[in-house]
Short mmCIF file of C-alpha atoms and ligand atoms in Angstrom, two decimals:
data_model
loop_
_atom_site.label_atom_id
_atom_site.label_comp_id
_atom_site.label_asym_id
_atom_site.label_seq_id
_atom_site.Cartn_x
_atom_site.Cartn_y
_atom_site.Cartn_z
CA UNK A 29 136.41 109.93 129.85
CA UNK A 30 133.45 110.17 132.01
CA UNK A 31 131.74 112.83 129.95
CA UNK A 32 132.45 110.66 126.87
CA UNK A 33 130.55 107.87 128.58
CA UNK A 34 127.64 109.87 129.51
CA UNK A 35 127.36 111.51 126.01
CA UNK A 36 127.16 107.63 124.74
CA UNK A 37 124.70 106.85 127.39
CA UNK A 38 122.63 109.76 126.59
CA UNK A 39 122.61 109.15 122.92
CA UNK A 40 121.57 105.30 123.36
CA UNK A 41 118.85 106.45 125.58
CA UNK A 42 117.65 109.14 123.12
CA UNK A 43 117.87 106.70 120.37
CA UNK A 44 116.20 103.83 122.19
CA UNK A 45 113.37 106.04 123.12
CA UNK A 46 113.09 107.35 119.58
CA UNK A 47 112.88 103.74 118.37
CA UNK A 48 110.22 102.87 120.90
CA UNK A 49 107.92 105.95 119.90
CA UNK A 50 108.48 105.12 116.27
CA UNK A 51 107.59 101.48 116.46
CA UNK A 52 104.33 102.08 117.82
CA UNK A 53 103.60 104.80 115.34
CA UNK A 54 104.22 102.23 112.89
CA UNK A 55 101.98 99.53 114.45
CA UNK A 56 99.25 102.26 114.87
CA UNK A 57 99.70 103.24 110.98
CA UNK A 58 99.49 99.34 110.15
CA UNK A 59 96.31 98.77 112.47
CA UNK A 60 94.64 101.76 111.01
CA UNK A 61 95.31 100.40 107.48
CA UNK A 62 93.96 97.12 108.22
CA UNK A 63 90.78 98.57 110.08
CA UNK A 64 90.37 100.54 106.71
CA UNK A 65 90.71 97.48 104.71
CA UNK A 66 88.00 95.77 106.84
CA UNK A 67 85.68 98.35 105.98
CA UNK A 68 86.45 99.00 102.58
CA UNK A 69 86.13 95.23 101.79
CA UNK A 70 82.83 94.84 103.85
CA UNK A 71 80.96 97.87 102.87
CA UNK A 72 80.68 97.26 98.77
CA UNK A 73 79.74 93.73 99.47
CA UNK A 74 76.89 95.09 101.85
CA UNK A 75 75.76 97.90 99.55
CA UNK A 76 75.82 95.50 96.68
CA UNK A 77 73.53 92.96 98.56
CA UNK A 78 71.14 95.61 99.53
CA UNK A 79 70.71 96.74 95.89
CA UNK A 80 70.75 93.44 94.37
CA UNK A 81 68.65 91.20 96.81
CA UNK A 82 67.36 93.84 99.51
CA UNK A 83 68.21 93.94 103.12
CA UNK A 84 67.13 90.51 103.92
CA UNK A 85 69.69 89.16 101.54
CA UNK A 86 72.19 91.67 102.87
CA UNK A 87 71.67 90.31 106.38
CA UNK A 88 72.78 86.70 105.05
CA UNK A 89 75.85 88.13 103.39
CA UNK A 90 77.03 90.19 106.43
CA UNK A 91 76.43 87.08 108.59
CA UNK A 92 79.03 85.17 106.49
CA UNK A 93 81.15 87.85 104.67
CA UNK A 94 82.08 89.86 107.88
CA UNK A 95 83.61 86.88 110.16
CA UNK A 96 85.24 85.78 106.63
CA UNK A 97 86.92 89.04 106.17
CA UNK A 98 88.23 89.16 109.95
CA UNK A 99 89.60 85.74 109.52
CA UNK A 100 91.31 86.54 106.29
CA UNK A 101 92.83 89.66 107.52
CA UNK A 102 94.09 88.04 110.56
CA UNK A 103 95.47 85.19 108.84
CA UNK A 104 97.56 87.43 106.43
CA UNK A 105 98.71 90.19 108.77
CA UNK A 106 99.91 88.82 111.86
CA UNK A 107 97.11 90.83 113.64
CA UNK A 108 93.96 89.55 115.31
CA UNK A 109 91.20 91.35 113.90
CA UNK A 110 87.68 91.54 115.06
CA UNK A 111 84.69 93.63 115.59
CA UNK A 112 83.12 94.57 119.12
CA UNK A 113 80.26 96.35 120.43
CA UNK A 114 78.72 97.26 123.70
CA UNK A 115 75.52 95.83 122.34
CA UNK A 116 76.64 92.96 120.29
CA UNK A 117 74.81 91.17 117.48
CA UNK A 118 77.14 88.23 116.95
CA UNK A 119 77.56 87.18 120.44
CA UNK A 120 80.09 84.42 119.76
CA UNK A 121 82.56 87.33 118.24
CA UNK A 122 81.50 90.75 119.40
CA UNK A 123 81.39 90.91 123.10
CA UNK A 124 84.29 93.15 124.23
CA UNK A 125 86.80 92.30 126.63
CA UNK A 126 87.79 94.67 129.57
CA UNK A 127 90.02 97.02 127.66
CA UNK A 128 87.49 97.23 124.53
CA UNK A 129 84.68 97.65 126.94
CA UNK A 130 86.53 100.56 128.59
CA UNK A 131 87.39 102.28 125.12
CA UNK A 132 84.15 101.88 123.92
CA UNK A 133 82.55 103.76 126.80
CA UNK A 134 85.09 106.50 126.11
CA UNK A 135 84.08 106.59 122.42
CA UNK A 136 80.70 107.14 123.68
CA UNK A 137 81.64 109.94 126.00
CA UNK A 138 84.16 111.72 123.65
CA UNK A 139 81.25 111.61 120.96
CA UNK A 140 78.87 113.09 123.45
CA UNK A 141 81.45 115.81 123.80
CA UNK A 142 81.49 116.57 120.23
CA UNK A 143 84.16 114.70 118.63
CA UNK A 144 82.65 112.97 115.32
CA UNK A 145 82.50 109.05 115.58
CA UNK A 146 84.62 108.55 112.36
CA UNK A 147 87.50 110.48 113.97
CA UNK A 148 87.68 108.28 117.12
CA UNK A 149 90.57 105.81 117.77
CA UNK A 150 92.57 104.36 120.51
CA UNK A 151 95.99 102.27 121.34
CA UNK A 152 97.28 100.76 124.05
CA UNK A 153 100.62 98.66 124.38
CA UNK A 154 101.97 96.11 127.01
CA UNK A 155 105.24 94.17 126.96
CA UNK A 156 103.33 91.37 125.06
CA UNK A 157 101.06 93.22 122.65
CA UNK A 158 99.92 96.35 120.83
CA UNK A 159 96.50 96.99 120.57
CA UNK A 160 94.23 99.46 118.43
CA UNK A 161 90.40 100.11 118.12
CA UNK A 162 88.63 102.34 115.58
CA UNK A 163 85.35 103.35 116.19
CA UNK A 164 82.50 102.50 113.73
CA UNK A 165 79.84 105.40 113.42
CA UNK A 166 76.11 104.69 112.54
CA UNK A 167 75.53 106.12 108.87
CA UNK A 168 72.06 106.31 107.13
CA UNK A 169 72.65 102.73 105.56
CA UNK A 170 73.26 101.15 108.98
CA UNK A 171 69.91 102.15 110.28
CA UNK A 172 68.05 99.45 108.16
CA UNK A 173 69.75 97.03 110.27
CA UNK A 174 70.63 98.56 113.61
CA UNK A 175 68.21 101.54 113.78
CA UNK A 176 65.31 102.26 115.99
CA UNK A 177 62.74 100.78 113.60
CA UNK A 178 63.77 97.86 111.60
CA UNK A 179 61.41 96.24 109.23
CA UNK A 180 59.78 93.13 110.42
CA UNK A 181 60.98 91.05 107.55
CA UNK A 182 64.58 92.14 108.45
CA UNK A 183 64.11 91.60 112.23
CA UNK A 184 62.78 88.00 111.38
CA UNK A 185 65.74 87.15 109.40
CA UNK A 186 68.01 88.83 112.01
CA UNK A 187 66.32 86.79 114.94
CA UNK A 188 66.90 83.76 112.92
CA UNK A 189 70.80 84.24 112.81
CA UNK A 190 71.03 86.11 116.17
CA UNK A 191 68.40 84.91 118.67
CA UNK A 192 70.36 87.34 121.42
CA UNK A 193 70.75 90.29 119.10
CA UNK A 194 71.08 93.56 120.88
CA UNK A 195 72.46 95.58 117.88
CA UNK A 196 69.19 97.73 117.13
CA UNK A 197 67.96 101.03 118.70
CA UNK A 198 70.72 103.21 117.34
CA UNK A 199 70.54 106.68 116.05
CA UNK A 200 72.51 108.49 113.19
CA UNK A 201 76.17 109.50 114.35
CA UNK A 202 76.04 107.11 117.42
CA UNK A 203 78.71 104.56 117.75
CA UNK A 204 77.71 101.00 116.66
CA UNK A 205 81.26 99.37 117.67
CA UNK A 206 84.68 99.27 116.82
CA UNK A 207 87.28 97.31 114.76
CA UNK A 208 89.85 95.95 117.35
CA UNK A 209 93.03 94.66 116.44
CA UNK A 210 95.66 92.90 118.63
CA UNK A 211 99.25 92.29 117.62
CA UNK A 212 101.36 90.25 119.81
CA UNK A 213 104.87 91.73 120.18
C1 HEC B 4 71.91 94.40 105.82
C2 HEC B 4 71.89 94.38 107.47
C3 HEC B 4 73.12 95.25 107.84
C4 HEC B 4 73.47 96.60 107.74
C5 HEC B 4 72.89 97.59 107.04
C6 HEC B 4 74.36 96.93 108.63
N1 HEC B 4 74.64 95.94 109.40
FE1 HEC B 4 76.09 95.72 110.91
N2 HEC B 4 75.63 93.84 111.26
C7 HEC B 4 74.76 93.11 110.71
C8 HEC B 4 74.99 91.79 110.83
C9 HEC B 4 74.02 90.66 110.34
C10 HEC B 4 76.01 91.75 111.79
C11 HEC B 4 76.70 90.33 112.44
C12 HEC B 4 77.78 90.02 111.61
C13 HEC B 4 78.51 88.91 112.18
O1 HEC B 4 77.99 87.85 112.39
O2 HEC B 4 79.87 89.37 112.41
C14 HEC B 4 76.55 92.82 112.06
C15 HEC B 4 77.35 93.49 112.92
C16 HEC B 4 77.89 94.68 112.81
C17 HEC B 4 79.25 94.91 113.86
C18 HEC B 4 79.90 94.00 114.79
C19 HEC B 4 79.49 94.15 116.06
C20 HEC B 4 78.40 93.30 116.26
O3 HEC B 4 77.38 93.80 117.10
O4 HEC B 4 78.13 91.96 116.17
C21 HEC B 4 79.33 96.18 113.66
C22 HEC B 4 80.42 97.09 114.37
C23 HEC B 4 78.46 96.81 112.99
N3 HEC B 4 77.63 95.70 112.32
C24 HEC B 4 78.52 97.97 112.23
C25 HEC B 4 77.64 98.38 111.10
C26 HEC B 4 77.74 99.86 110.73
C27 HEC B 4 78.76 100.66 111.26
C28 HEC B 4 76.87 99.60 109.63
C29 HEC B 4 76.70 100.81 108.64
C30 HEC B 4 77.93 101.19 107.91
C31 HEC B 4 76.29 98.42 109.42
N4 HEC B 4 76.55 97.67 110.39
C32 HEC B 4 75.23 98.01 108.57
C33 HEC B 4 73.87 93.72 109.75
C34 HEC B 4 73.93 94.89 108.97
#
């Protein structure tokens, strides 16, 4: 009898830990998909605006489209979706909290040790929430508005939208920031 009891206990313990592990894997996959969706929705709009109206128009598109995409994804998914950076451009939305700041610093270290930016992500879970971050690396396109030399007309429009902008001076391959997702549990 005691053996049966122990067996059941063992089974319960292993099933529940299996479920726990599995749930966080599912949450991570869901977050990864949302982060991809964010990038996949924004990037074509950015490229299109650059081609149609040039980078100054693209800044205006980015200033409205990016927060809008974050809002829509948040509304439709049950996750809080945002972008954060150690050198924020949008200082009302992109300043990282403690966990995000620590992860962004870790991403910089991991990249310095040879991991490519596009492979970097991180998760954490507490009793009340599951969190996920996906690094956003600097590609050639990004340099126009985040690089070391930003054309004066672009600088001007950036300053008009973001007087406290800190998001320039980046080099190819560096980490511009991250998409950060939080899901209440
Ligand atoms: C046409 C100019 C332009 C280009 C090109 C551009 N960005 Fe940005 N970026 C902006 C603007 C404007 C914002 C602020 C948007 C907002 O208000 O949310 C921004 C914000 C961000 C943020 C959010 C954090 C913050 O500092 O506010 C990240 C991350 C980011 N950009 C990454 C990138 C990456 C990666 C690329 C290249 C794939 C890129 N950007 C290309 C203009 C640009």
